[in-house]
Short mmCIF file of C-alpha atoms and ligand atoms in Angstrom, two decimals:
data_model
loop_
_atom_site.label_atom_id
_atom_site.label_comp_id
_atom_site.label_asym_id
_atom_site.label_seq_id
_atom_site.Cartn_x
_atom_site.Cartn_y
_atom_site.Cartn_z
CA MET A 186 -3.40 -9.62 -21.14
CA LEU A 187 -3.43 -7.80 -24.51
CA PRO A 188 -3.22 -4.22 -24.71
CA ILE A 189 -7.13 -2.12 -24.24
CA LYS A 190 -8.10 1.04 -26.35
CA ILE A 191 -9.34 3.10 -23.36
CA ARG A 192 -9.77 6.19 -25.33
CA GLU A 193 -9.33 6.74 -29.31
CA ASN A 194 -5.75 6.98 -29.11
CA ILE A 195 -4.86 5.91 -25.71
CA TYR A 196 -4.07 2.18 -24.80
CA TRP A 197 -3.54 0.20 -21.25
CA ILE A 198 -1.03 -1.85 -22.12
CA GLY A 199 0.16 -3.25 -18.39
CA VAL A 200 1.61 -6.14 -17.00
CA ASN A 201 0.62 -8.77 -14.73
CA ASP A 202 3.19 -9.83 -12.23
CA TYR A 203 2.41 -13.41 -10.73
CA LYS A 204 6.07 -14.00 -10.41
CA THR A 205 7.34 -11.87 -7.72
CA ASP A 206 6.67 -13.25 -3.98
CA LEU A 207 7.65 -10.12 -2.26
CA PHE A 208 6.32 -6.55 -3.55
CA GLU A 209 9.72 -4.43 -2.54
CA GLY A 210 11.33 -7.69 -1.17
CA LEU A 211 8.96 -7.38 1.90
CA TRP A 212 5.37 -7.37 1.31
CA PRO A 213 3.78 -10.98 -0.09
CA ILE A 214 1.84 -11.08 -3.45
CA SER A 215 2.20 -14.56 -4.73
CA GLN A 216 -1.30 -14.79 -4.19
CA GLU A 217 -3.00 -12.28 -5.03
CA GLY A 218 -0.29 -10.73 -7.80
CA VAL A 219 0.43 -7.31 -9.15
CA SER A 220 0.03 -5.14 -12.30
CA TYR A 221 1.96 -2.71 -13.62
CA ASN A 222 -0.13 -0.15 -15.68
CA SER A 223 1.45 1.40 -18.39
CA TYR A 224 -0.12 3.55 -20.72
CA LEU A 225 0.76 4.34 -24.51
CA ILE A 226 -0.63 7.32 -26.08
CA ASP A 227 -0.41 6.88 -30.10
CA ASP A 228 -1.04 10.39 -31.18
CA GLN A 229 1.21 12.51 -33.66
CA LYS A 230 3.95 12.34 -31.08
CA LYS A 231 3.90 9.16 -29.17
CA ALA A 232 4.46 8.65 -25.62
CA ILE A 233 4.21 6.04 -22.91
CA ILE A 234 3.35 6.53 -19.15
CA ASP A 235 5.47 4.65 -16.85
CA LEU A 236 6.56 0.97 -17.08
CA ALA A 237 7.25 -2.16 -15.53
CA ASN A 238 10.19 -3.88 -13.36
CA GLU A 239 13.03 -5.39 -15.22
CA SER A 240 11.74 -8.84 -15.70
CA SER A 241 8.58 -7.74 -17.15
CA ALA A 242 10.46 -5.22 -20.08
CA ASN A 243 10.08 -8.30 -22.39
CA THR A 244 6.34 -8.03 -22.22
CA ILE A 245 6.09 -4.15 -22.14
CA LEU A 246 7.92 -4.25 -25.48
CA ASP A 247 5.42 -6.90 -27.04
CA GLN A 248 2.68 -5.21 -25.41
CA ILE A 249 3.96 -1.65 -27.47
CA SER A 250 4.93 -3.52 -30.99
CA GLN A 251 1.14 -4.67 -30.98
CA ILE A 252 0.10 -0.66 -31.41
CA ILE A 253 3.35 0.91 -32.55
CA GLU A 254 6.90 0.07 -33.46
CA PRO A 255 9.24 0.63 -30.01
CA SER A 256 11.07 3.06 -32.48
CA GLU A 257 8.20 5.41 -33.10
CA LEU A 258 8.31 6.17 -29.06
CA ASP A 259 9.01 10.15 -29.05
CA TYR A 260 8.63 10.39 -24.82
CA ILE A 261 8.78 8.13 -21.90
CA ILE A 262 7.41 9.91 -19.05
CA LEU A 263 8.01 8.62 -15.83
CA ASN A 264 5.98 9.60 -13.10
CA HIS A 265 7.92 7.75 -10.43
CA ILE A 266 11.16 6.24 -10.62
CA GLU A 267 10.77 3.14 -7.91
CA PRO A 268 12.08 0.04 -10.23
CA ASP A 269 8.70 -1.72 -10.32
CA HIS A 270 7.95 1.19 -13.17
CA SER A 271 11.07 1.66 -14.64
CA GLY A 272 13.03 -1.24 -14.38
CA ALA A 273 12.09 -1.78 -18.05
CA LEU A 274 13.76 1.08 -18.83
CA ARG A 275 16.94 0.13 -20.01
CA THR A 276 15.81 -2.08 -22.39
CA LEU A 277 13.19 -0.22 -23.75
CA LEU A 278 15.65 2.39 -24.68
CA LEU A 279 17.47 0.12 -26.80
CA TYR A 280 14.40 0.05 -29.26
CA ALA A 281 13.47 3.47 -28.30
CA GLN A 282 16.20 5.09 -29.22
CA LYS A 283 14.85 8.55 -30.11
CA ALA A 284 12.50 8.31 -27.11
CA GLU A 285 13.26 11.49 -24.87
CA ILE A 286 12.32 10.38 -20.96
CA LEU A 287 10.45 13.35 -19.14
CA ALA A 288 10.43 13.29 -15.33
CA THR A 289 10.89 15.48 -12.13
CA GLN A 290 14.00 17.20 -11.15
CA ARG A 291 14.26 14.50 -8.37
CA GLY A 292 13.78 11.79 -10.80
CA GLN A 293 16.26 12.51 -13.08
CA GLN A 294 18.58 12.27 -9.82
CA MET A 295 17.42 8.82 -9.35
CA LEU A 296 17.39 7.96 -12.59
CA GLU A 297 21.20 8.97 -12.51
CA ALA A 298 21.62 6.70 -9.32
CA PHE A 299 19.51 3.80 -10.66
CA TYR A 300 20.51 3.69 -14.34
CA GLY A 301 23.05 6.08 -14.83
CA LEU A 302 20.40 7.59 -17.00
CA GLY A 303 20.46 10.98 -15.76
CA SER A 304 21.64 13.01 -18.94
CA ARG A 305 18.60 11.35 -21.21
CA VAL A 306 16.12 13.11 -18.79
CA ARG A 307 14.35 16.21 -19.76
CA VAL A 308 13.04 18.03 -16.45
CA VAL A 309 9.56 18.79 -16.71
CA GLN A 310 7.85 21.15 -14.35
CA ASP A 311 4.86 21.14 -11.94
CA GLY A 312 1.90 22.68 -14.17
CA GLU A 313 3.90 21.96 -17.48
CA ILE A 314 1.89 21.00 -20.51
CA LEU A 315 3.21 18.80 -23.38
CA SER A 316 1.38 18.57 -26.41
CA LEU A 317 1.22 15.64 -28.44
CA GLY A 318 -1.52 16.68 -30.77
CA LYS A 319 -4.64 16.28 -30.13
CA THR A 320 -3.93 15.39 -26.63
CA ASN A 321 -1.96 17.83 -24.34
CA LEU A 322 -0.56 16.06 -21.24
CA GLN A 323 0.13 18.39 -17.61
CA PHE A 324 2.60 17.48 -15.52
CA VAL A 325 1.17 17.65 -11.31
CA SER A 326 4.13 17.33 -9.04
CA THR A 327 3.10 15.39 -6.26
CA PRO A 328 6.07 15.16 -4.14
CA ASN A 329 6.04 11.95 -1.39
CA VAL A 330 3.33 10.26 -3.19
CA HIS A 331 5.33 7.81 -2.46
CA TRP A 332 8.89 8.63 -3.02
CA PRO A 333 9.95 12.40 -3.47
CA GLU A 334 10.52 12.67 -7.04
CA THR A 335 6.92 11.31 -7.79
CA MET A 336 4.49 13.14 -10.46
CA MET A 337 0.79 12.58 -12.07
CA THR A 338 -0.10 13.30 -15.76
CA TYR A 339 -2.87 14.39 -16.68
CA ALA A 340 -4.42 14.46 -20.16
CA LEU A 341 -6.44 17.55 -20.59
CA GLU A 342 -8.76 16.88 -22.98
CA GLU A 343 -9.90 13.03 -22.12
CA LYS A 344 -9.68 14.11 -18.26
CA ILE A 345 -7.71 11.44 -17.36
CA LEU A 346 -5.34 11.49 -14.66
CA PHE A 347 -2.40 9.15 -14.77
CA SER A 348 -1.94 8.55 -10.85
CA CYS A 349 0.97 6.01 -10.65
CA ASP A 350 1.36 4.82 -7.31
CA ALA A 351 -1.95 6.82 -5.97
CA PHE A 352 -5.12 4.93 -5.78
CA GLY A 353 -3.48 1.89 -6.27
CA GLY A 354 -3.74 -1.56 -5.16
CA TYR A 355 -2.20 -5.03 -5.07
CA GLY A 356 -4.15 -7.47 -7.04
CA ALA A 357 -3.26 -8.50 -10.58
CA LEU A 358 -6.21 -7.43 -12.93
CA HIS A 359 -8.41 -10.57 -13.60
CA GLY A 360 -8.88 -10.04 -17.32
CA ALA A 361 -10.75 -6.72 -17.08
CA ILE A 362 -8.51 -3.22 -16.32
CA TYR A 363 -12.24 -1.21 -15.25
CA ASP A 364 -13.71 -1.11 -11.65
CA ASP A 365 -17.03 -1.40 -13.47
CA ASP A 366 -16.19 -4.24 -15.30
CA TYR A 367 -15.99 -5.96 -11.60
CA GLU A 368 -19.68 -7.17 -10.02
CA ASP A 369 -17.72 -7.93 -6.34
CA LEU A 370 -14.89 -4.95 -5.83
CA SER A 371 -13.98 -6.72 -2.54
CA PHE A 372 -10.77 -8.44 -3.55
CA TYR A 373 -9.47 -4.94 -5.15
CA LYS A 374 -10.39 -3.00 -2.22
CA ARG A 375 -9.14 -5.17 0.12
CA GLU A 376 -6.13 -5.44 -1.71
CA ALA A 377 -5.96 -1.59 -2.31
CA LEU A 378 -5.90 -0.81 1.85
CA ARG A 379 -3.23 -3.58 1.82
CA TYR A 380 -1.33 -1.86 -0.60
CA TYR A 381 -2.10 1.56 0.95
CA VAL A 382 -0.76 0.71 4.75
CA ASN A 383 2.61 -1.60 3.39
CA ILE A 384 3.18 1.35 0.87
CA VAL A 385 1.67 4.21 1.00
CA ALA A 386 0.84 4.88 4.56
CA THR A 387 3.88 6.54 5.82
CA PHE A 388 2.91 9.21 3.29
CA SER A 389 -0.41 10.02 4.52
CA ARG A 390 0.16 13.48 4.90
CA PRO A 391 1.35 14.09 1.49
CA VAL A 392 -1.20 11.85 0.28
CA LEU A 393 -3.86 14.50 1.46
CA ARG A 394 -2.36 17.24 0.24
CA ALA A 395 -2.36 15.68 -3.32
CA ILE A 396 -6.19 15.24 -3.36
CA GLU A 397 -6.11 18.58 -2.27
CA LYS A 398 -4.16 20.00 -5.22
CA LEU A 399 -6.50 17.52 -7.62
CA ALA A 400 -9.71 18.76 -6.10
CA GLY A 401 -10.15 21.46 -8.85
CA ILE A 402 -9.21 19.53 -11.85
CA PRO A 403 -12.39 17.28 -13.72
CA VAL A 404 -11.07 14.02 -13.39
CA GLU A 405 -13.25 11.13 -15.15
CA LEU A 406 -10.53 8.28 -15.14
CA ILE A 407 -8.23 7.51 -12.95
CA ALA A 408 -5.35 5.64 -14.61
CA PRO A 409 -2.89 4.21 -11.94
CA SER A 410 -0.01 2.12 -12.30
CA HIS A 411 -1.35 -0.67 -9.91
CA GLY A 412 -4.71 -2.10 -9.85
CA LEU A 413 -8.04 -1.28 -11.62
CA VAL A 414 -8.54 1.82 -13.65
CA TRP A 415 -11.43 3.93 -12.14
CA LYS A 416 -14.42 4.68 -14.17
CA HIS A 417 -15.78 5.69 -10.71
CA PRO A 418 -12.88 7.56 -9.86
CA GLU A 419 -14.56 9.36 -6.38
CA GLU A 420 -14.87 5.73 -4.92
CA ILE A 421 -11.27 5.26 -5.09
CA ILE A 422 -10.31 9.19 -4.15
CA SER A 423 -12.45 8.52 -1.21
CA LEU A 424 -11.18 5.39 0.07
CA TYR A 425 -7.48 6.75 -0.15
CA SER A 426 -9.08 9.93 1.70
CA GLN A 427 -10.33 7.74 4.45
CA TRP A 428 -7.37 5.97 5.18
CA ALA A 429 -5.14 8.97 4.70
CA ARG A 430 -7.04 10.56 7.47
CA LEU A 431 -6.19 7.86 10.14
CA ALA A 432 -3.21 9.26 10.15
CA PHE A 433 -4.56 12.17 11.96
CA GLU A 434 -7.98 11.18 13.36
CA PRO A 435 -9.54 8.40 15.36
CA ALA A 436 -9.78 5.15 13.53
CA GLU A 437 -12.94 2.80 13.89
CA LYS A 438 -14.07 1.47 16.98
CA GLY A 439 -12.91 -2.39 16.75
CA ILE A 440 -9.77 -4.05 18.31
CA THR A 441 -7.18 -6.04 16.60
CA LEU A 442 -6.14 -8.59 18.91
CA LEU A 443 -2.36 -10.05 18.29
CA TYR A 444 -1.57 -13.08 20.04
CA GLY A 445 1.88 -15.61 19.70
CA SER A 446 2.10 -18.83 21.46
CA MET A 447 4.86 -21.22 22.37
CA TYR A 448 3.03 -24.41 23.88
CA GLY A 449 -0.69 -23.16 23.98
CA ASN A 450 -1.11 -21.71 27.22
CA THR A 451 -1.36 -17.90 25.60
CA VAL A 452 -3.51 -18.95 22.90
CA ARG A 453 -5.77 -20.25 26.13
CA MET A 454 -5.89 -16.72 27.77
CA MET A 455 -6.14 -15.11 24.02
CA ASN A 456 -9.45 -16.93 24.12
CA ALA A 457 -10.92 -15.89 27.27
CA VAL A 458 -9.72 -12.09 26.34
CA ALA A 459 -11.79 -12.27 23.22
CA GLN A 460 -14.35 -13.79 24.92
CA GLY A 461 -14.41 -10.50 26.90
CA ILE A 462 -14.12 -8.18 24.05
CA SER A 463 -17.18 -10.14 22.00
CA ARG A 464 -19.50 -9.73 25.05
CA GLU A 465 -19.23 -5.99 24.68
CA GLY A 466 -20.00 -6.11 21.24
CA VAL A 467 -17.02 -4.60 19.76
CA PRO A 468 -15.47 -5.88 16.26
CA LEU A 469 -12.60 -7.97 16.98
CA ASN A 470 -10.08 -9.08 14.48
CA LEU A 471 -7.54 -12.10 15.51
CA PHE A 472 -4.43 -12.35 14.26
CA ASN A 473 -1.75 -15.19 15.19
CA VAL A 474 1.79 -12.97 14.29
CA THR A 475 3.63 -16.54 13.90
CA GLU A 476 1.12 -17.68 11.14
CA THR A 477 0.05 -14.37 9.52
CA HIS A 478 2.51 -12.16 7.61
CA VAL A 479 2.60 -8.66 8.86
CA SER A 480 1.32 -7.25 5.40
CA TYR A 481 -1.91 -8.77 6.66
CA ILE A 482 -1.66 -7.58 9.82
CA LEU A 483 -0.57 -3.81 9.44
CA PRO A 484 -4.49 -2.91 7.79
CA SER A 485 -6.19 -3.92 10.96
CA LEU A 486 -3.80 -2.13 13.01
CA TRP A 487 -4.01 1.06 10.86
CA THR A 488 -7.79 0.70 10.50
CA GLN A 489 -9.19 -0.04 14.22
CA ARG A 490 -8.95 2.14 17.25
CA GLY A 491 -7.26 -0.50 19.69
CA VAL A 492 -5.11 -3.23 20.14
CA VAL A 493 -4.55 -6.15 22.48
CA ILE A 494 -1.33 -7.89 22.25
CA GLY A 495 -1.33 -11.52 23.83
CA ALA A 496 2.55 -12.74 24.10
CA PRO A 497 4.76 -15.07 26.10
CA THR A 498 7.99 -14.21 27.92
CA TYR A 499 11.05 -15.54 25.67
CA GLU A 500 14.42 -15.55 27.21
CA GLY A 501 13.57 -12.52 29.54
CA ALA A 502 12.14 -10.34 26.15
CA LEU A 503 8.99 -10.42 24.13
CA PHE A 504 8.29 -13.45 22.09
CA PRO A 505 10.17 -12.38 18.80
CA PRO A 506 7.84 -12.65 16.14
CA MET A 507 5.53 -10.27 18.46
CA ALA A 508 8.34 -7.87 18.96
CA TYR A 509 8.81 -7.54 15.12
CA THR A 510 4.99 -6.96 14.21
CA LEU A 511 5.78 -4.24 16.73
CA GLU A 512 8.82 -2.96 14.95
CA MET A 513 6.75 -3.16 11.46
CA ALA A 514 3.66 -0.68 12.96
CA ALA A 515 6.32 1.48 14.12
CA VAL A 516 8.19 1.68 10.50
CA LYS A 517 4.59 1.94 9.19
CA HIS A 518 4.12 4.88 11.59
CA ILE A 519 0.87 3.30 12.92
CA THR A 520 0.94 5.57 16.28
CA GLY A 521 -1.17 6.63 19.50
CA LYS A 522 -3.43 3.43 20.03
CA PRO A 523 -4.74 2.53 23.44
CA VAL A 524 -3.14 -0.97 23.81
CA ALA A 525 -3.37 -3.94 26.47
CA ARG A 526 -1.20 -6.21 26.84
CA PHE A 527 -0.95 -9.81 28.03
CA GLY A 528 1.09 -12.91 28.20
CA SER A 529 2.56 -16.63 29.90
CA TYR A 530 5.90 -16.86 31.44
CA GLY A 531 8.06 -19.90 32.68
CA TRP A 532 10.46 -18.75 35.36
CA LYS A 533 10.82 -15.13 35.92
CA SER A 534 8.00 -12.36 34.82
CA GLY A 535 8.69 -8.84 33.52
CA GLY A 536 10.77 -9.21 30.93
CA ALA A 537 8.26 -9.26 28.06
CA GLU A 538 6.39 -6.07 29.71
CA LYS A 539 9.80 -4.14 29.88
CA HIS A 540 10.64 -4.90 26.27
CA PHE A 541 7.15 -4.47 25.33
CA GLU A 542 6.84 -0.85 26.68
CA GLU A 543 10.38 -0.45 25.06
CA LEU A 544 9.02 -1.37 21.23
CA ILE A 545 6.03 0.96 21.89
CA ALA A 546 7.66 4.17 23.03
CA PRO A 547 8.28 5.10 19.50
CA LEU A 548 4.76 4.18 18.49
CA ASN A 549 3.34 6.58 21.18
CA TRP A 550 0.90 3.62 22.32
CA GLU A 551 -0.68 3.93 25.69
CA LEU A 552 -0.46 0.70 27.83
CA VAL A 553 -3.80 1.15 29.36
CA ASP A 554 -3.88 -2.59 30.80
CA SER A 555 -1.17 -5.46 31.31
CA PHE A 556 -0.90 -9.01 33.38
CA ASP A 557 1.26 -11.93 33.06
CA PHE A 558 0.38 -15.33 34.58
CA ASN A 559 2.44 -18.52 35.24
CA GLY A 560 2.61 -20.97 33.44
CA GLY A 561 -0.79 -22.62 32.32
CA PRO A 562 -3.73 -20.38 33.07
CA ASN A 563 -5.89 -21.58 35.87
CA HIS A 564 -9.66 -20.86 36.01
CA ASP A 565 -9.25 -18.05 37.97
CA ASP A 566 -6.79 -16.30 35.66
CA LEU A 567 -9.40 -16.87 32.51
CA LEU A 568 -11.93 -15.10 34.82
CA ARG A 569 -9.54 -12.57 34.72
CA GLY A 570 -8.82 -12.31 31.05
CA VAL A 571 -12.48 -12.30 30.28
CA GLU A 572 -12.26 -9.31 32.58
CA PHE A 573 -9.54 -7.57 30.97
CA GLY A 574 -11.10 -8.26 27.48
CA ALA A 575 -14.31 -6.66 28.52
CA SER A 576 -13.01 -3.71 30.30
CA PHE A 577 -10.63 -2.76 27.35
CA ALA A 578 -13.54 -3.31 24.77
CA ARG A 579 -15.58 -0.95 26.66
CA ARG A 580 -13.25 1.61 27.03
CA ILE A 581 -12.66 1.42 23.15
CA LYS A 582 -16.36 1.84 22.63
CA ASN A 583 -16.93 5.00 24.98
CA ARG A 584 -13.62 6.50 24.20
FE1 FEO B 1831 4.59 1.03 -7.63
FE2 FEO B 1831 6.37 3.17 -5.73
O1 FEO B 1831 6.14 2.01 -6.61
#
């Protein structure tokens, strides 16, 4: 995309990345893409806020060059040092030789660790104001949203909050940058939730702290470093608050049913269990853990109250793709869920259950019901499965 003027002297100059398959080496984005939004301020002093990953360095240089010469840059402001925003730094510095890098104290340490550039950094303090001429920028420390060094930058006169990861989402920009450029925001909201749960959810308390800290600041535009620029900041702030609160408050009255099956026996039972849940009118999200990347499963686990796990015993333990999904739920601190479990076994019952209990211990999930069946489910087994699903759904409804 070409640079987009967002105010008289402020430009969006981001990069749409459709080349990276796995964000952070973990989370699939090859279909959705991701944007690295940078912002250029062309005032008496010239500044750029956040960059892009290393492989996008030439694109960033081209974008800057359409507005000013990169050598004119006075400041490179890095709100956050994760390499999706700082990877282009070394290349940019070859052209922006007089530019001063501004970051927090922790940011300086990280720039030394990642790039050996600590000595090029001027450390800025929480609340410090930098005058560029007509534009004054204030730095707001927001640690752990997403890494410990993170800050945001606020344009005082224009009331623009450059929030970096916060209020961002996956999803490349489809030719326009603003929320109100799109009639239907469902893609961006879905991808903001997936991004939130994949990347930010572990840091939900710092997110709420940051939102509280920002409450007194008038914001007309939220300009994150991923995804849409929000002309209606209240919308994305409200979504982020709601998602962050789910770390501490009960989730929606719905059920995530995760299943995996070797030969279809657990799938037959899963259909019976789903029938019981649906009979009670409780919303149900179904995922085959063998077919669906955990990135797409975690948002449902985060937002829905109950979990049902259907997976066979595999060599005396829980079916490995299910075990991995639960381990990732633990990594992302998706805690405190009521859970019910079922599965098929071939020759010896008990291994999957024991392994499952070990896996949910760090999650603090409450196992409320569990059963195994031998081989394929018979008619009585399936009737039991329907009642098992219905009973768990009633529990979720009435909790
Ligand atoms: Fe977009 Fe935490 O980096």
